[in-house]
Coordinates of C-alpha atoms and ligand atoms in Angstrom, one line a residue:
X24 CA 94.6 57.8 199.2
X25 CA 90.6 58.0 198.8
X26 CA 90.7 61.5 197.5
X27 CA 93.6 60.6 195.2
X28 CA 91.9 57.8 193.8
X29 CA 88.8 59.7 193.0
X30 CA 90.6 62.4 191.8
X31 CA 91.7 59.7 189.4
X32 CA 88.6 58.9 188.7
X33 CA 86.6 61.7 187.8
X34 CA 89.5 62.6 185.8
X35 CA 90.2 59.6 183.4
X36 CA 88.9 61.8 180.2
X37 CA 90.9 64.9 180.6
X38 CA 94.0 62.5 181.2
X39 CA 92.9 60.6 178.2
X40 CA 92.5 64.0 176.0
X41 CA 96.1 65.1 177.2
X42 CA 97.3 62.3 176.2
X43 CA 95.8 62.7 172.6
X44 CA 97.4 65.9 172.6
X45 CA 100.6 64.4 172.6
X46 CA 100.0 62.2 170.4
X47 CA 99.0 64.3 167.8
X48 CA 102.7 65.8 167.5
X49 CA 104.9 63.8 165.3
X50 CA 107.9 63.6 167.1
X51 CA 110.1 61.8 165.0
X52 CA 113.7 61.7 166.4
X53 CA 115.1 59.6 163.6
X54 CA 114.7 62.2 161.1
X55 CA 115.5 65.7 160.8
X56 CA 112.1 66.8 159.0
X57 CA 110.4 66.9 162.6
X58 CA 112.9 69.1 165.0
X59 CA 110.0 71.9 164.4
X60 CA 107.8 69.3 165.7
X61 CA 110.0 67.7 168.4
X62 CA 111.0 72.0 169.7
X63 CA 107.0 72.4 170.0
X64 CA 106.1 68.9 172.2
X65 CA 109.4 69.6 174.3
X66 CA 107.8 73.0 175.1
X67 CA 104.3 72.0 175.7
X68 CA 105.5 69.3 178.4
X69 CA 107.2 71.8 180.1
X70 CA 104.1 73.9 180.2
X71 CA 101.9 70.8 181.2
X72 CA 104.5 70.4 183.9
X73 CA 103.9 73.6 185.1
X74 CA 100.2 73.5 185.0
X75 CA 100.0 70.8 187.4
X76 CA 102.5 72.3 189.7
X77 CA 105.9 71.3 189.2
X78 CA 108.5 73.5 189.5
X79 CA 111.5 74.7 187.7
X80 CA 110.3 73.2 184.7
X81 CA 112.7 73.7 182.1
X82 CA 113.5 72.7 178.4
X83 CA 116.8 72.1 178.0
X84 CA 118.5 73.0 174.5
X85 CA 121.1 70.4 173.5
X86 CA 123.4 70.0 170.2
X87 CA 120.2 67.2 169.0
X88 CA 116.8 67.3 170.4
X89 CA 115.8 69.2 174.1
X90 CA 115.5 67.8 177.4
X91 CA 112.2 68.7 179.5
X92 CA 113.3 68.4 183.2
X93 CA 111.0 70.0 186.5
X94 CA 111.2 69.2 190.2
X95 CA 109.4 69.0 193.1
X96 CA 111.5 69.2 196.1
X97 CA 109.8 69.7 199.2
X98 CA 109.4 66.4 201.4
X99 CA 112.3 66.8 203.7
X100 CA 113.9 64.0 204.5
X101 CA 112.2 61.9 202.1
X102 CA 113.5 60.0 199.6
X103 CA 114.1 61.2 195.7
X104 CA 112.4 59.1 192.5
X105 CA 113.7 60.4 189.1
X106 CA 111.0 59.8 186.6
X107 CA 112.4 59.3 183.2
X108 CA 110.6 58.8 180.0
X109 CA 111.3 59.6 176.0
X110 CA 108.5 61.9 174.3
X111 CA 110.5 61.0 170.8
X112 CA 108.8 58.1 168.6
X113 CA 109.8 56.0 165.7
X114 CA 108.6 56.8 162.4
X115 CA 105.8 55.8 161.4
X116 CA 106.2 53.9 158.2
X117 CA 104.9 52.2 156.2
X118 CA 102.0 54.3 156.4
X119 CA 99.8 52.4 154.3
X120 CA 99.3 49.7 156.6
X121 CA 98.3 52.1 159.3
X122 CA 94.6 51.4 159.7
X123 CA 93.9 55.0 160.9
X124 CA 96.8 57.8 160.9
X125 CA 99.3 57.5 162.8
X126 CA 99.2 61.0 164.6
X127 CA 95.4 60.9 165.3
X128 CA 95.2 59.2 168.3
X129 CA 92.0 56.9 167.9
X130 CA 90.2 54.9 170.3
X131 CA 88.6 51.4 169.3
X132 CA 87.2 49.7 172.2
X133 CA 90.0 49.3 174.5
X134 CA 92.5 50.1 172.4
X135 CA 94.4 53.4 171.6
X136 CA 95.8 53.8 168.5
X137 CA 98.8 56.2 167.6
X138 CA 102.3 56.3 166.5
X139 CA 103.8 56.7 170.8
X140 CA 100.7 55.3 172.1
X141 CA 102.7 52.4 174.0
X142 CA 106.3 53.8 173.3
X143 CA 106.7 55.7 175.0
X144 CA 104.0 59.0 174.9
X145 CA 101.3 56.7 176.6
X146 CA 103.2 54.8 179.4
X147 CA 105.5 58.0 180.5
X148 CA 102.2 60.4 181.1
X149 CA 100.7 58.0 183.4
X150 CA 103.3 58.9 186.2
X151 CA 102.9 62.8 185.0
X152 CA 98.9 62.1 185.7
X153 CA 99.5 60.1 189.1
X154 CA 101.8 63.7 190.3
X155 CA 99.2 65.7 189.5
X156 CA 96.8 64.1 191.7
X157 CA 98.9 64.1 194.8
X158 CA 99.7 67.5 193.9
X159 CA 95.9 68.1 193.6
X160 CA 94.5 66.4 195.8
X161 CA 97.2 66.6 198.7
X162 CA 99.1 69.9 197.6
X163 CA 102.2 67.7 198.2
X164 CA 104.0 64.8 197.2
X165 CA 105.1 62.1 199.6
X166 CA 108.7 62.0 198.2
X167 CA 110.9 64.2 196.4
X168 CA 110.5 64.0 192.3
X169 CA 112.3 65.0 189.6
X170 CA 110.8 64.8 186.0
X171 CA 113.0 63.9 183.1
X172 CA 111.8 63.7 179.5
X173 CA 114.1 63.3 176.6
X174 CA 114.0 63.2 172.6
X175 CA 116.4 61.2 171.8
X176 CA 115.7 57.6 173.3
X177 CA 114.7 56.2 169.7
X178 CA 118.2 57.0 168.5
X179 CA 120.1 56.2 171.7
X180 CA 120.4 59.2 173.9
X181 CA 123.7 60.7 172.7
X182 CA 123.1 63.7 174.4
X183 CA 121.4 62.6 177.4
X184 CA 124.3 60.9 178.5
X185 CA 126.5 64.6 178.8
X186 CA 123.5 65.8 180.2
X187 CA 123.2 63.6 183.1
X188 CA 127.1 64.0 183.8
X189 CA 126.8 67.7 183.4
X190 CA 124.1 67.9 185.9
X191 CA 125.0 64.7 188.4
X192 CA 123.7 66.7 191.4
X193 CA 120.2 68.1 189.9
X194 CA 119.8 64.0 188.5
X195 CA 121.0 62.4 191.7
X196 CA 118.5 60.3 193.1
X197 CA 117.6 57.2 195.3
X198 CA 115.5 55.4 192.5
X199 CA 114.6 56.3 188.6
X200 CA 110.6 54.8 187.4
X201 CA 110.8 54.3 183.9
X202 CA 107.9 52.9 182.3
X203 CA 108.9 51.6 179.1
X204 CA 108.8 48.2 178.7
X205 CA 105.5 45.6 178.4
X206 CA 104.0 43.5 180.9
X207 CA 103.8 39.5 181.1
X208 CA 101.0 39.4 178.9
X209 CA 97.6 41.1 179.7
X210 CA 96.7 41.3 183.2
X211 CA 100.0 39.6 184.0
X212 CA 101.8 42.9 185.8
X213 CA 105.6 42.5 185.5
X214 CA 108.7 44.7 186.4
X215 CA 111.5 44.3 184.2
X216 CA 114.4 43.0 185.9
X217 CA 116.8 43.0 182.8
X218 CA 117.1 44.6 179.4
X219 CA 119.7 43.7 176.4
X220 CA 122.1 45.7 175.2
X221 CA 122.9 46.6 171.5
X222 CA 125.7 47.1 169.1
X223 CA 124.4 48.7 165.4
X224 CA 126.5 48.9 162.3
X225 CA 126.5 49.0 159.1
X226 CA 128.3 47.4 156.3
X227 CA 129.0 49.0 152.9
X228 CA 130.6 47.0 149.8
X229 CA 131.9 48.2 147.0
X230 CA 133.0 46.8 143.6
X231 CA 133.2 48.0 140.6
X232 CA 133.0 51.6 139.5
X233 CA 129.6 51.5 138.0
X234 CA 126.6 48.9 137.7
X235 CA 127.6 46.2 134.9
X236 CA 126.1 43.9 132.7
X237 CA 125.5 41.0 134.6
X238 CA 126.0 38.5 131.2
X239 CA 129.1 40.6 129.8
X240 CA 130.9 40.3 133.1
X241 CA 129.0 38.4 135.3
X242 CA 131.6 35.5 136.5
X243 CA 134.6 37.9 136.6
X244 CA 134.0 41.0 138.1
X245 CA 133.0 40.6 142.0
X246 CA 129.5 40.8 142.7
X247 CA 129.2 43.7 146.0
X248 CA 125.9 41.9 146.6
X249 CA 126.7 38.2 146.7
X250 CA 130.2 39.2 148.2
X251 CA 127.9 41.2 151.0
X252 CA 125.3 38.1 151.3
X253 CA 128.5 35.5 151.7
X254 CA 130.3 38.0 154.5
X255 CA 126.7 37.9 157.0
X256 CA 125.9 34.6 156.5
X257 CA 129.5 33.6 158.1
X258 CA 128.2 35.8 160.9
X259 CA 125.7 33.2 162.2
X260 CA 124.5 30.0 161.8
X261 CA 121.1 30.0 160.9
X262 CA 120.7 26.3 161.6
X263 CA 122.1 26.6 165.6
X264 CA 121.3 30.4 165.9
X265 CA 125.0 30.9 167.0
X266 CA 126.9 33.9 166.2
X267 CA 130.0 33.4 164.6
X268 CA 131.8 36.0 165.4
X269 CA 135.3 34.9 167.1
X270 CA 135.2 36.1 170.8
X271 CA 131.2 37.0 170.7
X272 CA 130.0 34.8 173.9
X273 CA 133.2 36.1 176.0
X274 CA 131.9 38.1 178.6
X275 CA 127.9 36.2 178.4
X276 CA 127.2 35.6 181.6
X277 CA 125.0 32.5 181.8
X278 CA 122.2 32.9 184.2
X279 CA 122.5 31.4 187.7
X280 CA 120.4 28.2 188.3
X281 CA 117.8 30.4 190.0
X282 CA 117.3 32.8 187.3
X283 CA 116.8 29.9 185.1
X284 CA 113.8 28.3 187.1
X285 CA 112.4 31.6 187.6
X286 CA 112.5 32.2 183.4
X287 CA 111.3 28.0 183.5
X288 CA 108.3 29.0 185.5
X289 CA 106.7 31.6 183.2
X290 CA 103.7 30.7 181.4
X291 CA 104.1 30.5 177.9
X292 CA 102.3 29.1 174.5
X293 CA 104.3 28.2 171.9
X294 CA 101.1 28.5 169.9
X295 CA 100.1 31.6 171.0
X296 CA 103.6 33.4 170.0
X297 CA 103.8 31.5 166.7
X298 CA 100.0 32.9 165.6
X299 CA 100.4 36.5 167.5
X300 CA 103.4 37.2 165.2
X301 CA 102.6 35.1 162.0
X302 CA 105.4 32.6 162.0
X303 CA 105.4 28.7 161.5
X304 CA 108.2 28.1 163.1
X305 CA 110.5 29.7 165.7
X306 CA 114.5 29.9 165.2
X307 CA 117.6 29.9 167.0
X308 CA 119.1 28.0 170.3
X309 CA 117.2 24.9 170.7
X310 CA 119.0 24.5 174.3
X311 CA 117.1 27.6 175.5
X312 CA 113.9 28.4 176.1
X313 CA 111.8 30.8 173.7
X314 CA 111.7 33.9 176.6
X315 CA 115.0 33.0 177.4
X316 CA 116.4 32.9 173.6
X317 CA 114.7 36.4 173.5
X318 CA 115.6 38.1 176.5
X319 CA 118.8 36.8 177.9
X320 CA 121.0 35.6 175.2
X321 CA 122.3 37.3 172.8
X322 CA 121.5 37.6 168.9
X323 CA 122.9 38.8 165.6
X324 CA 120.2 39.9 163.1
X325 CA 120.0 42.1 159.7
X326 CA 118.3 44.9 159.9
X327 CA 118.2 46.4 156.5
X328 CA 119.8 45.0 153.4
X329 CA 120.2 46.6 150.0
X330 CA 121.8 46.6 146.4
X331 CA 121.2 45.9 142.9
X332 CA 118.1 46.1 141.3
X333 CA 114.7 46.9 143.1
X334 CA 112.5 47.6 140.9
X335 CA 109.4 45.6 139.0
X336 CA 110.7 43.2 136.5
X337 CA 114.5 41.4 136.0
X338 CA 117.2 43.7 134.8
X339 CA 120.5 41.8 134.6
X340 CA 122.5 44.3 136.3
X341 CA 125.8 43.1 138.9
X342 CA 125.9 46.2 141.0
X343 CA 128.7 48.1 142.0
X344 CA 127.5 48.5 145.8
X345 CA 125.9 47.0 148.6
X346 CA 125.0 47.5 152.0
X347 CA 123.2 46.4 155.1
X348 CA 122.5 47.0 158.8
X349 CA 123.2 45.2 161.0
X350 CA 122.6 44.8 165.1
X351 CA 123.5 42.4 167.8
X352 CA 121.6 42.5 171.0
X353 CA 123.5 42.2 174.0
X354 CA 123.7 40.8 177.6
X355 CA 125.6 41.0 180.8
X356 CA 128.8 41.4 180.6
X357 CA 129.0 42.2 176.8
X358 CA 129.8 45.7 176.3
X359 CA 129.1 47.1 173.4
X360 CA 132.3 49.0 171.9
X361 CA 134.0 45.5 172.7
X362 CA 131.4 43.8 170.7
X363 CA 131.2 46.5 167.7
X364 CA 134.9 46.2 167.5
X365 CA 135.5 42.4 167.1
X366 CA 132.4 42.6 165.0
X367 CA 134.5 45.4 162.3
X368 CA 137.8 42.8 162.6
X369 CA 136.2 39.8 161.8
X370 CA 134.5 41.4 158.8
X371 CA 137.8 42.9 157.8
X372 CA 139.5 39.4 158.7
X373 CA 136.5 37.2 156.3
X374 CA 136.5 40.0 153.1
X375 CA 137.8 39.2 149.9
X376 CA 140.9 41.5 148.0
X377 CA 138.3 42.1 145.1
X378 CA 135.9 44.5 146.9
X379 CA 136.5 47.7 149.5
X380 CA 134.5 47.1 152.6
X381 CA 133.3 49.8 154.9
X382 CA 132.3 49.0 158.4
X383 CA 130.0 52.1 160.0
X384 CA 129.5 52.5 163.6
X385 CA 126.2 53.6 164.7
X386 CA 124.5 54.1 168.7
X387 CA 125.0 51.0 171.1
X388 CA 124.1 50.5 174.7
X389 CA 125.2 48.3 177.5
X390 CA 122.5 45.7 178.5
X391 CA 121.7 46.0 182.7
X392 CA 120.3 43.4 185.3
X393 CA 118.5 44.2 188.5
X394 CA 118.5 43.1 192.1
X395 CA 114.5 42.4 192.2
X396 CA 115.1 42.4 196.1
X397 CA 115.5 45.8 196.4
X398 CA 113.2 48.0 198.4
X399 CA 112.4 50.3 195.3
X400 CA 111.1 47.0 192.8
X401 CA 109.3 45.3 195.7
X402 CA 107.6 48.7 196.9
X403 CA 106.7 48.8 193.0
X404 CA 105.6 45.2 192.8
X405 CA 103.6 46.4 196.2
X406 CA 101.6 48.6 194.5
X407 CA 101.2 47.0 191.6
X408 CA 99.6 43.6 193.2
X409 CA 97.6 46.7 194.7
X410 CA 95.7 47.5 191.7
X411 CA 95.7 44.6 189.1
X412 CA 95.5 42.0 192.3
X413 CA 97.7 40.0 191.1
X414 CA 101.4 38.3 191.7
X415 CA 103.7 40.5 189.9
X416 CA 106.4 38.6 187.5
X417 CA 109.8 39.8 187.3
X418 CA 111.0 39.4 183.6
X419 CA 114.1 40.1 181.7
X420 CA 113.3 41.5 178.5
X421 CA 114.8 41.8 175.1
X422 CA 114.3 45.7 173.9
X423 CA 117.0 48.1 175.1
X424 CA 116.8 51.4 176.7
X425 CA 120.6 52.6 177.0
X426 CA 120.2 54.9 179.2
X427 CA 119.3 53.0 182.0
X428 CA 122.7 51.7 182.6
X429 CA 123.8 55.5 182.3
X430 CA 121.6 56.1 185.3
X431 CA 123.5 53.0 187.1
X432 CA 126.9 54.1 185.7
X433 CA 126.3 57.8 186.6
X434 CA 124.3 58.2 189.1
X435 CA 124.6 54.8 190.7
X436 CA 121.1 53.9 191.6
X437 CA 119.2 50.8 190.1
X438 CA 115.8 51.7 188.1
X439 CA 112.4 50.4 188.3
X440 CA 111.2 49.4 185.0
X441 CA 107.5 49.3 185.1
X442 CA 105.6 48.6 182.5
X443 CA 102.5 49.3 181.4
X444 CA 102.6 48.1 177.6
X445 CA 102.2 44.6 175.5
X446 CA 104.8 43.1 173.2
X447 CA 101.4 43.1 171.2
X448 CA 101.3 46.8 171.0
X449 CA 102.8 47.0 167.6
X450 CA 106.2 49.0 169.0
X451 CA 108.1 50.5 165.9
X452 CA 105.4 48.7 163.8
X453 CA 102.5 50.2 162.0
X454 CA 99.0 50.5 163.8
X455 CA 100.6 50.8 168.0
X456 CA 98.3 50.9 169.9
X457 CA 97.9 50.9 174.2
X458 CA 95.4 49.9 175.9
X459 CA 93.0 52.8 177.9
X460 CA 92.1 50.6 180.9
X461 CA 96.3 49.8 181.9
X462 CA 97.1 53.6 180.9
X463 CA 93.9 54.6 183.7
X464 CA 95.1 51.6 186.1
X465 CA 98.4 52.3 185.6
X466 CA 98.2 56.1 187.0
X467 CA 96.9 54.7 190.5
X468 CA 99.6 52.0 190.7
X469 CA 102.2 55.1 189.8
X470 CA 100.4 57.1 192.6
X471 CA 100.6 53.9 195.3
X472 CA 103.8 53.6 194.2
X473 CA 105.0 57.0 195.3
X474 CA 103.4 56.3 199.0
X475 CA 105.5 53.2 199.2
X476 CA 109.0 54.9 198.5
X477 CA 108.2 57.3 201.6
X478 CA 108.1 54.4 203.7
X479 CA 111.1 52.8 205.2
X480 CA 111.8 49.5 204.0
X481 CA 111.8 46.9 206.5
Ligands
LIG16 N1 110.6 51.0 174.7 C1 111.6 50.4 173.9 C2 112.5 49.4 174.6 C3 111.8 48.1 175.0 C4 110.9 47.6 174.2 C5 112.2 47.5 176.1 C6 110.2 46.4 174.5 C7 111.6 46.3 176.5 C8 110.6 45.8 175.7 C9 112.6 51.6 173.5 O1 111.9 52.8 173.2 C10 113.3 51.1 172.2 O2 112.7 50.8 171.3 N2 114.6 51.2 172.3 C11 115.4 50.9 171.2 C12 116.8 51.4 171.6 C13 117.7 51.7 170.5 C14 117.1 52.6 169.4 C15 119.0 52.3 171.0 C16 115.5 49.4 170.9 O3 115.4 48.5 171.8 O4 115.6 49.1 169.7
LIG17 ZN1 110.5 53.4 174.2

């Protein structure tokens, strides 16, 4: 391990500037504009992959956006870790409230700032940076690993999940480390134990067959826009924060008396989460607890919302359509078609004669819970106390990464979610940023972490 952790060391620049390098490519998944972009990062990680002495590394064409896989296969008898992380990002607008562009990574104190710099460029290349050091140092691993980076996480994996059932035996494994989820707080290492689900859609109203006058036939020709506001506001009750929907807390499983001491015990400052995201107040189920409200129950929240006028200045105008997105995060045992579907009938069900309404299915993804006493999270916890010396918290949080219960589903093995990042980092928002100190610690409690899975657990 010395050698290893000097290697680390002494190599904290370059592993900073590689990072950079991925940064600067905007890999944009959600838009078409940037395959060119997301073709050329695929192919570089399969080069960098190569460089430090993984094998077979391959970039895998698919109908959307590649998959970068490579392997290294040669500690007999040892177990297998799957490392999966997403080299796609969200967009990065609004770009005028980016402090410094978005796809120039640039460092400010601690702090690294780039569109990816938390979610998920930064917190992914940490465990490519921890194999090249055993592979540098040791010329071996001390378990079996298989890299896998996808483009598509950012608009739910729909073609990782054929590529994982297409290529079950290349993907099976006894654990998959996936950093992509935050910490506690700062210096407060956590492993995710639980992630929510999520159901998108989108609803589109239409009325008349062109925008009207809103004084020559405002009162008597149905409004898309008020019609649309009136059909989401019977979808939750902003007063109790509970979701409407008939059916929609079926399958919630509540959590068992333990889990809920173990959420009790956190720290948290009601003060400190009002002023970090600029709020006066915070909403929904009074009976729960903030973290819990935010983590494991489940919500129903607009997204997007539009029709009408938009412009500077009142024009009376009654539109003829309106739309808005709209997602429900999810927990055990909601599954997402079930939810989309009684979601689509109820809006059907509430809808007035006088308008067509449209309900669009987008990307969902089942929400997953894990057994924190398995060997795999306390061998990570292990080497995470290792580094930051410090208990570790296991956490459910409130982001979903759909794939991870693909893994489960498919593959059957549990995941260790550890993260590196901050809900401060700015995820999807403008100005992300990561900071340098957890992406160097978090490289040694990556390589600790592979020495504890080729141990037997006792
Ligand atoms: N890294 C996030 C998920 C996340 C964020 C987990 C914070 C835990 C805490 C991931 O990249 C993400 O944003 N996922 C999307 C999934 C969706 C597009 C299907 C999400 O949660 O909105
Ligand atoms: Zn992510």
């Amino acid at each position: 391990m010395d050698a290893l952790i000097s290697y680390l060391d002494s190599n904290k620049e370059t592993h900073l500037e590689g990072l950079k390098e991925i940064l600067r490519v905007p890999s944009v998944s959600t838009s078409p504009e940037h395959k060119g972009d997301i073709d050329s990062l695929a192919e570089h990680l399969r080069t960098h992959l190569e460089s430090i002495g993984m094998e077979s590394a391959t970039v895998h064409k698919t109908p959307g956006n590649p998959i970068v896989t490579a392997e290294w296969l040669h500690a007999e008898d040892a177990p297998t870790v799957l490392i999966y992380g997403h080299y796609d990002v969200q967009p990065a607008d609004p770009l005028e409230l980016w402090e410094t562009p978005p796809f120039e990574p640039t460092q400010k104190g601690d702090r690294l700032y780039a569109r990816g710099a938390s979610d998920d460029k930064g917190q992914s290349f940490i465990h490519v940076c921890a194999v090249e050091a055993w592979l540098a140092t040791e010329q071996r691993l001390p378990v079996n690993v298989k890299i896998l980076l996808e483009g598509e996480e950012e608009i739910g994996s729909p073609n990782l999940v054929p590529f994982l059932e297409e290529n079950q035996s290349w993907c099976s494994c006894d654990t998959v480390l996936v950093s992509d989820t935050a910490m506690f707080g700062k210096d407060q290492p956590s492993i995710t134990v639980g992630l929510r689900g999520l159901a998108y859609l989108e609803v589109h109203v239409e009325g008349p067959s062109r925008d009207l006058h809103s004084g020559v036939y405002g009162g008597a020709a149905p409004n898309p826009a008020t019609i649309l506001s009136d059909l989401l506001s019977q979808c939750i009750d902003s007063k109790t924060g509970k979701v409407l929907i008939p059916g929609f807390y079926d399958d919630v499983l509540e959590l068992t008396t333990a889990e809920e001491e173990a959420v009790h015990a956190l720290p948290f400052s009601l003060d400190a989460y009002k002023d970090a995201i600029g709020i006066q107040e915070v909403v929904g189920e009074a009976e729960y607890t903030v973290h819990e409200r935010v983590s494991s129950r489940p919500t129903f929240d607009v997204n997007g919302l539009w029709g009408g006028y938009q412009g500077e200045g009142a024009k009376t105008v009654l539109p003829a359509t309106a739309g808005a997105k709209v997602s429900m995060r999810l927990v055990p045992n909601q599954e997402p078609t079930v939810i989309a579907e009684k979601f689509e009938s109820f809006i059907h069900s509430i809808a007035p004669d006088s308008v067509r309404v449209n309900v669009v299915h987008h990307h969902g993804g089942s929400p997953v819970v894990m057994d924190l006493t398995s060997g795999p999270i306390q061998k990570a916890a292990q080497a995470f106390k290792e580094v930051y010396q410090k208990e570790v918290f296991f956490t459910r949080e409130g982001g979903s990464i759909p794939i991870i219960a693909d893994f489960k589903r498919v593959l059957g093995v549990d995941s260790v979610l550890m993260g590196f990042g901050l809900n401060e980092d700015g995820l999807h928002s403008p100005n992300e940023s990561f900071s340098v100190e957890d992406f160097f610690r978090g490289r040694e409690v990556s390589a600790r972490f592979l020495a504890h899975m080729a141990t037997k657990t006792s």
